[in-house]
Short mmCIF file of C-alpha atoms in Angstrom, two decimals:
data_model
loop_
_atom_site.label_atom_id
_atom_site.label_comp_id
_atom_site.label_asym_id
_atom_site.label_seq_id
_atom_site.Cartn_x
_atom_site.Cartn_y
_atom_site.Cartn_z
CA MET A 1 25.42 -21.04 29.83
CA THR A 2 23.97 -19.21 26.84
CA LEU A 3 21.27 -16.53 26.88
CA ASN A 4 18.66 -18.95 25.52
CA GLU A 5 19.56 -21.49 28.21
CA LEU A 6 19.27 -18.80 30.88
CA LEU A 7 15.85 -17.70 29.61
CA ALA A 8 14.66 -21.30 29.56
CA GLN A 9 15.91 -21.78 33.14
CA MET A 10 14.17 -18.61 34.32
CA HIS A 11 10.83 -19.77 32.86
CA THR A 12 11.09 -23.30 34.27
CA TYR A 13 9.77 -24.02 37.74
CA THR A 14 12.30 -25.61 40.08
CA LYS A 15 11.46 -28.69 42.15
CA ILE A 16 10.91 -26.46 45.19
CA GLU A 17 8.64 -24.08 43.26
CA ARG A 18 6.53 -26.95 41.89
CA TYR A 19 6.06 -28.31 45.39
CA LEU A 20 5.19 -24.91 46.90
CA MET A 21 2.78 -24.17 44.05
CA THR A 22 0.80 -27.35 44.75
CA HIS A 23 1.04 -27.17 48.56
CA ARG A 24 -0.30 -23.71 49.33
CA ASP A 25 -1.00 -24.75 52.93
CA ILE A 26 2.73 -24.33 53.63
CA ARG A 27 2.66 -20.55 53.24
CA ASN A 28 2.72 -18.75 56.59
CA ASN A 29 2.27 -22.05 58.46
CA GLN A 30 5.41 -22.31 60.59
CA GLN A 31 4.93 -25.95 61.47
CA GLN A 32 4.51 -26.92 57.81
CA ILE A 33 7.45 -24.72 56.82
CA ASN A 34 9.77 -26.44 59.31
CA LYS A 35 8.56 -29.86 58.14
CA PHE A 36 9.20 -28.86 54.52
CA ASN A 37 12.67 -27.54 55.31
CA GLN A 38 13.69 -30.85 56.86
CA GLN A 39 13.16 -32.56 53.48
CA LEU A 40 15.57 -30.30 51.61
CA ASN A 41 19.14 -31.16 50.60
CA PRO A 42 22.00 -28.82 51.67
CA GLU A 43 21.92 -26.79 48.45
CA GLU A 44 18.14 -26.34 48.71
CA VAL A 45 18.45 -25.41 52.39
CA ASN A 46 20.69 -22.50 51.42
CA GLU A 47 18.40 -21.54 48.54
CA MET A 48 15.49 -21.25 50.97
CA LEU A 49 17.70 -19.27 53.42
CA VAL A 50 16.92 -21.76 56.19
CA PRO A 51 20.13 -21.15 58.20
CA ILE A 52 19.43 -17.44 58.63
CA ILE A 53 15.64 -17.37 58.99
CA ASN A 54 14.03 -17.17 62.41
CA GLU A 55 12.65 -20.72 62.44
CA SER A 56 10.49 -20.12 65.48
CA ASP A 57 8.30 -17.53 63.75
CA THR A 58 8.67 -16.25 60.18
CA SER A 59 6.44 -13.28 61.01
CA LYS A 60 9.27 -11.82 63.13
CA PRO A 61 11.96 -9.79 61.36
CA SER A 62 15.21 -11.54 60.47
CA THR A 63 18.67 -10.11 59.88
CA PHE A 64 20.55 -11.55 56.92
CA PRO A 65 24.33 -11.37 57.51
CA ALA A 66 26.50 -10.40 54.56
CA ASN A 67 28.88 -13.35 55.08
CA PHE A 68 26.06 -15.77 54.22
CA PHE A 69 25.95 -14.37 50.67
CA PHE A 70 29.45 -13.02 50.03
CA SER A 71 32.45 -15.30 50.40
CA GLU A 72 35.83 -13.88 51.39
CA ASP A 73 37.43 -16.18 48.82
CA ASP A 74 35.37 -14.75 45.95
CA PRO A 75 36.57 -11.34 44.70
CA LEU A 76 33.06 -10.66 43.37
CA LYS A 77 30.85 -9.14 46.04
CA VAL A 78 27.76 -9.14 43.83
CA LYS A 79 25.26 -12.00 43.98
CA MET A 80 22.36 -12.52 41.62
CA THR A 81 19.57 -15.08 41.85
CA GLN A 82 15.99 -15.61 40.78
CA HIS A 83 13.51 -15.19 43.63
CA THR A 84 11.77 -18.44 44.54
CA ARG A 85 8.16 -18.31 43.40
CA TYR A 86 5.38 -19.21 45.87
CA SER A 87 7.74 -19.06 48.85
CA THR A 88 6.72 -17.55 52.18
CA PRO A 89 7.61 -13.83 52.35
CA ILE A 90 10.27 -13.16 55.00
CA LEU A 91 10.47 -9.79 56.69
CA HIS A 92 14.19 -9.03 56.92
CA LYS A 93 16.98 -6.47 56.79
CA HIS A 94 20.72 -6.58 56.05
CA ASP A 95 23.79 -4.36 55.75
CA PHE A 96 24.19 -4.59 51.96
CA TYR A 97 22.25 -3.16 49.02
CA GLU A 98 19.47 -5.21 47.45
CA MET A 99 18.00 -4.61 44.02
CA PHE A 100 14.95 -6.31 42.50
CA TYR A 101 14.17 -6.39 38.81
CA VAL A 102 10.78 -7.61 37.60
CA TYR A 103 11.64 -9.39 34.37
CA GLU A 104 8.07 -10.59 33.92
CA GLY A 105 4.81 -10.33 35.86
CA GLU A 106 4.12 -8.53 39.12
CA PHE A 107 4.53 -9.08 42.85
CA THR A 108 3.87 -7.33 46.14
CA GLN A 109 6.60 -6.03 48.38
CA LEU A 110 6.53 -4.56 51.86
CA ILE A 111 9.01 -1.84 52.83
CA ASN A 112 8.84 -0.40 56.34
CA GLN A 113 5.18 -1.47 56.65
CA LYS A 114 4.25 0.08 53.29
CA SER A 115 2.84 -2.36 50.72
CA MET A 116 3.34 -1.72 46.99
CA THR A 117 2.98 -3.67 43.76
CA MET A 118 5.91 -4.01 41.39
CA HIS A 119 5.28 -4.54 37.67
CA THR A 120 7.25 -5.75 34.63
CA GLY A 121 10.36 -3.62 34.15
CA ASP A 122 10.30 -2.10 37.64
CA ILE A 123 13.61 -1.86 39.50
CA CYS A 124 13.65 -1.30 43.24
CA LEU A 125 16.90 -0.55 45.05
CA ILE A 126 16.71 -0.88 48.83
CA GLN A 127 19.20 0.61 51.25
CA PRO A 128 21.01 -1.33 53.98
CA GLY A 129 19.18 -1.56 57.29
CA VAL A 130 15.63 -1.33 55.86
CA TYR A 131 13.04 -3.97 56.79
CA HIS A 132 11.30 -5.40 53.72
CA SER A 133 9.82 -8.56 52.23
CA LEU A 134 8.79 -9.91 48.81
CA ASP A 135 5.64 -11.87 48.12
CA VAL A 136 6.04 -13.55 44.72
CA ASN A 137 2.94 -15.76 44.98
CA ASN A 138 2.52 -16.33 41.24
CA TYR A 139 4.36 -17.08 38.00
CA SER A 140 6.41 -13.85 38.02
CA ILE A 141 10.12 -13.81 37.26
CA VAL A 142 11.89 -11.55 39.75
CA LEU A 143 15.68 -11.23 39.67
CA ASN A 144 17.42 -10.38 42.91
CA ILE A 145 20.79 -8.56 42.90
CA LEU A 146 22.74 -8.21 46.16
CA ILE A 147 25.65 -5.76 46.24
CA GLU A 148 28.06 -5.65 49.16
CA ARG A 149 28.10 -2.17 50.62
CA GLN A 150 31.77 -1.31 50.07
CA THR A 151 31.60 -2.60 46.51
CA PHE A 152 28.61 -0.42 45.77
CA GLU A 153 30.25 2.65 47.30
CA SER A 154 33.36 2.07 45.24
CA ILE A 155 31.47 1.71 41.96
CA PHE A 156 29.06 4.52 42.65
CA PHE A 157 31.28 7.21 44.12
CA ASN A 158 34.18 6.66 41.74
CA ASP A 159 32.18 7.42 38.63
CA LEU A 160 28.75 8.82 39.40
CA VAL A 161 29.55 11.71 41.71
CA GLY A 162 27.31 14.70 41.18
CA GLU A 163 24.11 16.45 42.20
CA ASN A 164 21.42 14.08 40.97
CA THR A 165 18.83 11.58 42.19
CA PHE A 166 21.46 8.95 42.96
CA SER A 167 23.69 11.38 44.83
CA THR A 168 20.84 12.64 46.98
CA PHE A 169 19.56 9.14 47.69
CA PHE A 170 22.83 7.47 48.53
CA ARG A 171 24.39 10.33 50.43
CA ASN A 172 21.28 10.34 52.59
CA ASP A 173 21.87 6.62 53.09
CA PHE A 174 25.37 7.09 54.42
CA PHE A 175 24.36 9.83 56.82
CA SER A 176 20.70 9.45 57.76
CA GLU A 177 19.14 6.09 56.94
CA LYS A 178 15.85 7.01 58.62
CA LEU A 179 15.03 9.59 55.94
CA ASN A 180 15.20 7.57 52.72
CA THR A 181 14.65 3.85 52.33
CA TYR A 182 14.28 2.89 48.68
CA ILE A 183 14.17 4.12 45.10
CA ILE A 184 12.06 2.72 42.26
CA PHE A 185 12.62 3.09 38.52
CA LYS A 186 9.80 2.13 36.15
CA THR A 187 11.47 1.02 32.93
CA LEU A 188 8.31 -0.64 31.54
CA GLY A 189 10.33 -3.63 30.31
CA GLU A 190 12.57 -1.44 28.17
CA HIS A 191 15.06 -3.56 26.21
CA GLU A 192 18.39 -1.93 27.12
CA THR A 193 17.81 -2.25 30.86
CA GLN A 194 16.73 -5.85 30.43
CA ASP A 195 19.74 -6.61 28.24
CA LEU A 196 22.24 -5.19 30.76
CA ILE A 197 20.73 -7.21 33.62
CA LEU A 198 20.66 -10.47 31.64
CA LYS A 199 24.27 -9.99 30.50
CA MET A 200 25.31 -9.40 34.10
CA TYR A 201 23.42 -12.53 35.20
CA LEU A 202 25.25 -14.60 32.57
CA GLU A 203 28.63 -13.26 33.71
CA ILE A 204 27.83 -14.18 37.32
CA LEU A 205 26.78 -17.70 36.31
CA ASN A 206 29.59 -18.39 33.82
CA LYS A 207 32.45 -16.73 35.74
CA SER A 208 34.55 -16.27 32.62
CA GLN A 209 37.96 -14.58 32.76
CA TYR A 210 37.82 -11.05 34.28
CA TYR A 211 34.18 -11.60 35.27
CA THR A 212 34.51 -9.40 38.37
CA GLN A 213 35.61 -6.38 36.36
CA VAL A 214 32.98 -7.04 33.70
CA ILE A 215 30.16 -7.26 36.25
CA HIS A 216 31.29 -4.04 37.92
CA SER A 217 31.24 -2.41 34.49
CA TYR A 218 27.71 -3.67 33.84
CA LEU A 219 26.56 -2.27 37.18
CA LEU A 220 28.05 1.11 36.30
CA LEU A 221 26.38 1.00 32.89
CA LEU A 222 23.07 0.06 34.50
CA PHE A 223 23.20 2.89 37.06
CA SER A 224 24.25 5.35 34.35
CA HIS A 225 21.41 4.22 32.09
CA LEU A 226 18.82 4.56 34.87
CA LEU A 227 20.22 7.95 35.80
CA ARG A 228 20.12 9.20 32.21
CA HIS A 229 16.65 7.95 31.27
CA TYR A 230 14.64 7.50 34.47
CA MET A 231 15.97 10.04 36.97
CA LYS A 232 13.04 12.45 36.56
CA THR A 233 10.41 9.75 37.09
CA ALA A 234 12.18 7.87 39.90
CA THR A 235 10.11 7.25 43.02
CA ILE A 236 11.75 8.15 46.33
CA PRO A 237 9.62 8.17 49.49
CA LYS A 238 9.02 11.64 50.85
CA PRO A 239 8.70 12.52 54.52
CA THR A 240 5.03 12.46 55.55
CA LYS A 241 5.04 13.94 59.05
CA LYS A 242 5.75 17.65 59.48
CA GLN A 243 8.66 16.96 61.82
CA ASP A 244 10.12 14.40 59.39
CA LEU A 245 10.04 17.09 56.71
CA VAL A 246 11.88 19.50 59.01
CA ASP A 247 14.47 16.84 59.77
CA PHE A 248 14.91 16.21 56.05
CA GLN A 249 15.40 19.93 55.40
CA ILE A 250 17.98 20.23 58.19
CA ILE A 251 19.96 17.23 56.91
CA THR A 252 19.78 18.53 53.35
CA ALA A 253 21.08 21.94 54.46
CA ILE A 254 24.09 20.31 56.14
CA GLN A 255 24.80 18.16 53.11
CA LYS A 256 24.62 21.17 50.80
CA ASP A 257 26.56 23.70 52.89
CA TYR A 258 29.02 21.35 54.60
CA GLN A 259 31.96 23.69 53.99
CA THR A 260 30.67 26.51 56.17
CA ILE A 261 27.59 25.30 58.05
CA THR A 262 27.42 25.75 61.84
CA LEU A 263 24.77 25.10 64.46
CA PRO A 264 24.05 28.83 64.90
CA LYS A 265 23.57 29.19 61.13
CA LEU A 266 21.14 26.25 61.12
CA ALA A 267 19.29 27.70 64.10
CA GLN A 268 18.95 31.03 62.30
CA LYS A 269 17.85 29.39 59.05
CA PHE A 270 15.13 27.23 60.61
CA HIS A 271 14.18 29.57 63.49
CA TYR A 272 14.93 27.07 66.24
CA SER A 273 17.39 27.09 69.12
CA THR A 274 20.77 25.41 68.62
CA GLN A 275 19.82 22.88 71.30
CA TYR A 276 16.65 21.88 69.41
CA ILE A 277 18.52 21.65 66.10
CA SER A 278 21.04 19.33 67.80
CA GLN A 279 18.22 17.15 69.09
CA ARG A 280 16.63 16.87 65.63
CA ILE A 281 19.93 15.90 64.01
CA LYS A 282 20.53 13.28 66.69
CA HIS A 283 17.01 11.92 66.22
CA ALA A 284 17.30 11.70 62.42
CA THR A 285 20.84 10.36 62.12
CA GLY A 286 21.84 8.95 65.49
CA LEU A 287 24.83 11.30 65.44
CA ALA A 288 25.75 14.58 67.05
CA PHE A 289 25.98 17.56 64.68
CA SER A 290 29.78 17.63 64.81
CA GLN A 291 30.12 13.94 63.91
CA PHE A 292 27.46 14.17 61.21
CA LEU A 293 29.25 17.13 59.63
CA LEU A 294 32.61 15.40 59.93
CA ASN A 295 31.27 12.29 58.19
CA ARG A 296 29.90 14.42 55.38
CA ARG A 297 33.21 16.22 54.88
CA MET A 298 35.18 12.97 54.94
CA GLN A 299 32.80 11.43 52.39
CA ILE A 300 33.32 14.32 49.97
CA ALA A 301 37.08 14.24 50.59
CA VAL A 302 37.18 10.54 49.71
CA GLU A 303 35.16 11.22 46.53
CA LEU A 304 37.56 13.97 45.48
CA LEU A 305 40.66 11.87 46.22
CA LYS A 306 39.23 9.01 44.17
CA GLY A 307 37.71 10.91 41.29
CA THR A 308 39.97 13.92 40.76
CA GLU A 309 43.64 14.86 40.64
CA LYS A 310 43.19 17.91 42.87
CA LYS A 311 45.92 18.62 45.38
CA VAL A 312 45.31 17.69 49.01
CA LYS A 313 45.43 21.39 49.98
CA THR A 314 42.71 22.20 47.44
CA ILE A 315 40.54 19.31 48.66
CA SER A 316 41.08 20.47 52.23
CA GLU A 317 39.68 23.90 51.39
CA GLU A 318 36.79 22.47 49.37
CA VAL A 319 35.56 20.37 52.30
CA GLY A 320 35.76 23.22 54.80
CA TYR A 321 39.29 23.07 56.27
CA ASN A 322 41.33 26.23 55.95
CA ASN A 323 44.28 24.53 57.64
CA VAL A 324 45.53 21.65 55.52
CA GLU A 325 47.46 20.11 58.42
CA ASN A 326 44.26 19.96 60.45
CA PHE A 327 42.54 18.27 57.51
CA ILE A 328 45.33 15.69 57.13
CA ARG A 329 45.26 14.85 60.85
CA THR A 330 41.48 14.52 60.83
CA PHE A 331 41.43 12.40 57.67
CA LYS A 332 44.09 10.07 59.05
CA ARG A 333 42.22 9.73 62.34
CA GLU A 334 38.96 8.88 60.59
CA GLN A 335 40.26 6.78 57.68
CA GLY A 336 43.34 5.25 59.29
CA ILE A 337 45.59 6.59 56.53
CA SER A 338 46.73 10.00 55.27
CA PRO A 339 45.08 11.53 52.16
CA ALA A 340 48.28 11.15 50.12
CA LYS A 341 48.71 7.48 51.03
CA PHE A 342 45.00 6.88 50.46
CA ARG A 343 45.33 8.17 46.89
CA GLN A 344 48.58 6.27 46.37
CA ALA A 345 46.94 3.02 47.49
CA LEU A 346 44.12 3.59 44.99
CA GLN A 347 46.58 4.15 42.15
CA GLU A 348 48.52 1.01 43.05
CA TYR A 349 45.29 -1.00 43.22
CA HIS A 350 44.23 0.13 39.75
#
């Protein structure tokens, strides 16, 4: 498929879209939706997500399993489609990343009960485990990019490690999903962003030689471009309740001072008892302080093993372990492999 053919396809209504556009009574009418679904062929059934939608009531949240979208036989764990116009919005969550790009027009999306309008050029990246829905009830062209979680982590943490908007957002994701839920970049239809996304879409459709590596490269280029040009204007939801803000500050303190932080130090910093600090961490992350801190240290250790040539002893000290043997035992217990073998496996893979 060529770029012109892709653009023509994106601007052409499918058979399903033409039907939905002229039969507005189907929207949000479960009986009519079920009747409509019964008329679809197998390919259309999958396009409308029928096998994974709660057919008894589309107003109830659904969980979309990763194995419905990502095949074990396909090395590419990135899926890209055009959102079906005029379809019924489905409230859902999943354990992979989802990114929307508004190529043309505008639509309304709901994220954790907050409604917002997306415009041409807007990119919204939603974390795993967040309930959301899209309502594209018009002509708009919205491209949907799904990225399997491990694939995203590999691309992101290998090459974009640092203290920036992405780092803050995604490290919060791995440790405390209740605090951040999405990030929005307003590119205003800027050409370079659009060009990268369309090139990636063509690679996914054409599956030419080395397409997996090329698509991963395009994703890295896209993230780098957004980081370079739109980091300062990115929209990330802020805590609204006073206690949510406190929780956010506690989590941020742990993430920043993971080498030396302790419960007593946190208690002193925020003027609470250690017991109360423990309760807030548990509430925000679902983890005890010790496990939360351990996860943070292991995450940084993995980043350093992947992205640097530092010795294991040096990495051990940088993540808060004065005893390298203790670090090696802990890493092996948590990751199932020693730091040295972990790095060796990465080198063999590449």
